[in-house]
Short mmCIF file of C-alpha atoms in Angstrom, two decimals:
data_model
loop_
_atom_site.label_atom_id
_atom_site.label_comp_id
_atom_site.label_asym_id
_atom_site.label_seq_id
_atom_site.Cartn_x
_atom_site.Cartn_y
_atom_site.Cartn_z
CA MET A 279 196.50 125.53 -18.80
CA THR A 280 197.60 127.35 -21.59
CA ASP A 281 196.85 131.53 -21.83
CA ARG A 282 194.66 130.16 -24.79
CA ARG A 283 192.35 127.27 -22.59
CA LYS A 284 192.34 130.00 -20.03
CA TRP A 285 191.04 133.33 -22.80
CA LEU A 286 188.30 130.05 -23.96
CA ASP A 287 186.74 128.88 -20.28
CA ALA A 288 186.97 132.27 -18.95
CA THR A 289 184.72 133.83 -22.40
CA GLU A 290 182.17 131.03 -22.25
CA ARG A 291 181.71 131.49 -18.23
CA ASP A 292 181.33 134.93 -18.52
CA VAL A 293 178.83 134.20 -21.64
CA GLN A 294 176.92 131.17 -19.42
CA ARG A 295 176.53 134.41 -16.59
CA LEU A 296 175.13 136.53 -18.80
CA GLU A 297 172.27 133.74 -19.51
CA ASP A 298 171.83 132.82 -16.33
CA ARG A 299 171.46 136.56 -15.45
CA GLU A 300 169.36 137.27 -18.21
CA ARG A 301 167.18 133.99 -16.53
CA MET A 302 166.64 134.67 -13.65
CA PRO A 303 163.21 135.64 -12.20
CA ALA A 304 162.83 139.26 -11.17
CA GLY A 305 163.36 139.87 -7.55
CA TRP A 306 160.00 141.25 -5.15
CA PHE A 307 160.50 145.59 -6.39
CA GLY A 308 161.48 144.32 -10.12
CA LEU A 309 158.42 142.06 -9.76
CA ALA A 310 155.64 144.45 -8.48
CA PHE A 311 157.62 148.09 -10.44
CA TYR A 312 157.42 144.55 -13.62
CA GLY A 313 153.33 144.49 -12.78
CA GLY A 314 152.79 147.99 -11.48
CA THR A 315 153.93 149.07 -14.50
CA VAL A 316 152.05 146.73 -16.93
CA GLY A 317 148.62 147.48 -14.70
CA LEU A 318 149.09 151.36 -15.12
CA LEU A 319 149.87 151.15 -19.11
CA PHE A 320 146.32 148.94 -18.92
CA ILE A 321 144.16 150.72 -16.69
CA VAL A 322 144.87 154.73 -17.32
CA PRO A 323 142.85 154.63 -20.15
CA ILE A 324 140.99 151.95 -19.43
CA VAL A 325 140.10 155.25 -16.71
CA ALA A 326 140.01 158.23 -18.81
CA GLY A 327 137.89 156.31 -21.43
CA ALA A 328 135.29 155.82 -18.99
CA TYR A 329 135.27 159.41 -17.66
CA LEU A 330 135.43 160.77 -21.29
CA GLY A 331 132.37 159.04 -22.06
CA ARG A 332 130.85 159.49 -18.91
CA TRP A 333 131.08 163.68 -20.03
CA LEU A 334 130.26 163.28 -23.62
CA ASP A 335 127.22 161.53 -21.94
CA GLY A 336 125.96 164.21 -19.69
CA LEU A 337 126.28 166.06 -22.73
CA TRP A 338 122.48 165.00 -23.55
CA PRO A 339 119.77 165.51 -21.91
CA GLY A 340 117.67 162.23 -20.66
CA TYR A 341 119.24 159.15 -19.59
CA SER A 342 122.11 157.27 -21.83
CA VAL A 343 125.51 155.40 -21.29
CA ARG A 344 126.59 154.81 -25.03
CA TRP A 345 129.68 156.91 -25.25
CA THR A 346 130.68 155.38 -21.12
CA VAL A 347 130.07 152.12 -22.45
CA SER A 348 132.22 152.76 -25.58
CA GLY A 349 134.87 154.99 -24.25
CA ILE A 350 135.77 151.68 -21.71
CA VAL A 351 135.89 149.64 -24.76
CA LEU A 352 137.89 152.46 -26.82
CA GLY A 353 140.06 152.34 -23.03
CA ILE A 354 140.01 148.34 -22.93
CA ALA A 355 141.89 148.01 -26.43
CA ILE A 356 144.23 150.37 -26.26
CA GLY A 357 145.51 149.61 -22.60
CA SER A 358 146.33 146.36 -24.52
CA TYR A 359 147.89 147.57 -27.11
CA ASN A 360 150.14 149.38 -24.15
CA ALA A 361 151.09 147.18 -21.96
CA PHE A 362 151.52 144.56 -24.68
CA GLN A 363 153.99 146.88 -26.33
CA PHE A 364 155.81 147.36 -23.96
CA MET A 365 155.86 143.46 -22.42
CA ARG A 366 156.95 142.87 -26.15
CA ARG A 367 160.39 145.73 -25.48
CA LYS A 368 160.85 143.71 -21.95
CA GLN A 369 161.78 140.61 -23.85
CA MET B 82 172.85 158.55 -23.71
CA THR B 83 176.05 160.87 -24.68
CA PRO B 84 177.99 158.28 -26.45
CA PHE B 85 182.28 158.28 -26.19
CA THR B 86 184.82 156.87 -27.98
CA LEU B 87 186.39 153.09 -28.14
CA ASN B 88 189.85 153.08 -29.54
CA LEU B 89 190.49 148.44 -30.06
CA LEU B 90 194.59 147.82 -30.12
CA ASP B 91 195.83 144.24 -30.39
CA GLY B 92 199.13 143.43 -32.14
CA GLN B 93 197.15 143.16 -35.42
CA GLY B 94 195.56 146.25 -35.61
CA SER B 95 193.23 148.51 -34.66
CA GLN B 96 189.75 150.06 -34.15
CA ARG B 97 187.46 152.81 -32.91
CA PHE B 98 183.78 153.37 -32.29
CA ASN B 99 182.84 156.21 -32.51
CA GLN B 100 179.68 155.90 -30.70
CA VAL B 101 179.28 154.44 -27.21
CA THR B 102 177.19 154.73 -24.77
CA ARG B 103 177.82 151.73 -22.84
CA PHE B 104 181.19 150.14 -21.14
CA VAL B 105 181.20 147.23 -19.09
CA GLY B 106 184.12 145.02 -18.56
CA THR B 107 185.91 142.88 -15.55
CA ASP B 108 188.81 143.48 -13.84
CA ARG B 109 190.15 141.43 -10.35
CA THR B 110 187.88 143.09 -7.85
CA GLY B 111 184.85 142.69 -10.32
CA ALA B 112 182.91 143.87 -13.53
CA PHE B 113 182.09 147.79 -13.52
CA GLY B 114 180.96 150.44 -16.22
CA ILE B 115 181.70 153.03 -18.05
CA LEU B 116 179.30 156.09 -19.51
CA ALA B 117 180.51 159.30 -20.75
CA ARG B 118 182.43 161.53 -19.27
CA HIS B 119 183.71 158.89 -17.03
CA ALA B 120 186.93 160.30 -14.77
CA PRO B 121 189.76 159.30 -15.90
CA MET B 122 191.19 156.19 -14.93
CA VAL B 123 192.55 153.07 -15.54
CA ALA B 124 192.22 149.48 -14.94
CA LEU B 125 194.08 145.92 -16.39
CA LEU B 126 190.41 143.82 -17.51
CA ARG B 127 190.89 140.03 -16.83
CA HIS B 128 190.29 137.35 -18.90
CA GLY B 129 187.37 136.60 -20.80
CA LEU B 130 184.06 138.92 -22.16
CA ALA B 131 183.62 142.49 -22.09
CA ARG B 132 181.00 144.45 -24.26
CA PHE B 133 179.66 147.69 -24.92
CA SER B 134 176.64 148.72 -26.78
CA GLU B 135 176.00 151.38 -29.11
CA PRO B 136 172.82 154.20 -29.51
CA GLU B 137 170.62 152.03 -31.01
CA GLY B 138 171.15 149.43 -28.33
CA THR B 139 172.81 146.80 -30.02
CA TRP B 140 175.32 145.59 -27.56
CA ARG B 141 178.42 143.53 -29.26
CA TYR B 142 181.38 141.72 -27.04
CA LEU B 143 184.61 141.22 -26.71
CA SER B 144 187.17 139.04 -25.93
CA LEU B 145 190.01 139.33 -24.82
CA PRO B 146 193.04 137.72 -22.88
CA GLY B 147 193.36 140.22 -20.86
CA GLY B 148 194.76 144.39 -21.05
CA VAL B 149 195.29 147.66 -20.30
CA LEU B 150 191.89 150.11 -20.69
CA SER B 151 192.10 154.07 -19.99
CA PHE B 152 189.53 156.59 -19.83
CA SER B 153 190.25 159.98 -20.32
CA ASP B 154 188.89 162.83 -22.44
CA ASN B 155 185.80 161.27 -23.50
CA THR B 156 188.12 158.40 -25.28
CA LEU B 157 188.13 154.32 -24.04
CA THR B 158 191.92 153.06 -24.94
CA ILE B 159 192.20 149.20 -24.75
CA VAL B 160 195.13 147.55 -25.44
CA THR B 161 195.39 143.38 -25.60
CA VAL B 162 197.42 141.22 -27.28
CA ARG B 163 194.93 139.88 -29.14
CA TYR B 164 190.92 140.58 -28.50
CA PHE B 165 187.88 138.80 -30.64
CA LEU B 166 184.51 140.98 -32.32
CA GLY B 167 181.22 139.52 -32.18
CA THR B 168 178.02 140.88 -32.20
CA ASP B 169 176.54 136.95 -30.84
CA ARG B 170 177.10 136.05 -27.98
CA ALA B 171 176.42 132.32 -28.14
CA GLN B 172 177.94 132.06 -30.76
CA ILE B 173 181.23 133.92 -29.50
CA VAL B 174 183.19 130.96 -27.97
CA ALA B 175 182.82 128.57 -31.47
CA GLN B 176 183.61 131.47 -33.28
CA LEU B 177 187.02 132.05 -30.74
CA GLU B 178 188.21 128.92 -31.28
CA ALA B 179 187.33 128.85 -34.50
CA ASP B 180 189.70 131.91 -35.56
CA MET B 181 192.40 130.10 -32.75
CA ALA B 182 192.50 126.86 -35.34
CA ASN B 183 192.82 129.36 -38.13
CA THR B 184 195.79 131.37 -37.10
CA ASP B 185 197.53 127.76 -35.78
CA SER B 186 196.82 126.68 -39.30
CA GLU B 187 198.96 129.45 -41.03
CA ILE B 188 201.19 129.51 -37.94
CA HIS B 189 201.87 124.78 -39.03
CA HIS B 190 201.25 126.74 -42.75
CA ALA B 191 204.40 129.28 -42.62
CA GLN B 192 206.49 126.90 -40.11
CA ALA B 193 206.38 124.77 -42.60
CA THR B 194 207.25 126.84 -45.23
CA LEU B 195 211.20 127.89 -43.98
CA ALA B 196 211.14 124.33 -42.89
CA GLU B 197 211.47 123.96 -46.20
CA ILE B 198 213.66 126.61 -46.97
CA GLU B 199 215.92 125.66 -44.70
CA GLN B 200 215.94 122.11 -45.99
CA SER B 201 216.85 123.66 -49.41
CA LEU B 202 219.48 125.86 -48.54
CA MET B 203 221.46 123.37 -46.24
CA ARG B 204 221.39 120.96 -49.44
CA ARG B 205 222.40 124.21 -51.31
CA LEU B 206 225.30 124.95 -49.27
CA ALA B 207 226.26 121.54 -48.58
CA GLU B 208 226.57 121.42 -52.74
CA MET B 209 228.96 124.25 -53.55
CA SER B 210 231.12 122.85 -50.05
CA ARG B 211 231.53 119.36 -52.27
CA GLY B 212 232.27 120.86 -55.30
#
């Protein structure tokens, strides 16, 4: 085999190896880490929105959940956006 | 991430990259990575692909037929017979083949020209010896 052929073959093999590695599914630890991060990015704004809304509802006399529901909906929107951005960057 | 300087040298010239953040190469023992302020080192790169990234995160791929790598004073130097640099990993083999074919064609052209010169010279010498 000529040096030139060896060079081409080695380059082709290395490119293939890199592509295989990127396509390979993550291990359990990686999957748990990834899932946990996405989960936190989604859940934290919802919980924060719910607490903020509940506090705002408590400021006025009488029973109302208007701010709590609004906070949760806002939290879902922010959490979805966060999770989407994170997944897009990871791709 | 702190950058370091990469100098690439081959038989056709040299290139310098001042903002390299990571380098990944392969020697006989396997793949290894280099970051800024690495301890001084020397390695013999094997045939194949090495890569390095710049601050914006884009990887550049370096195909080489082996070479000597040295790192000191935050500068990485790679000396090789010839290298091929590209940003599109999927296309690098095809680009390398095209580049080799181009070089072959230039060599054939130069050889043909040389042969013509030689023949003309021989003809002229023969004419002179007859006359």
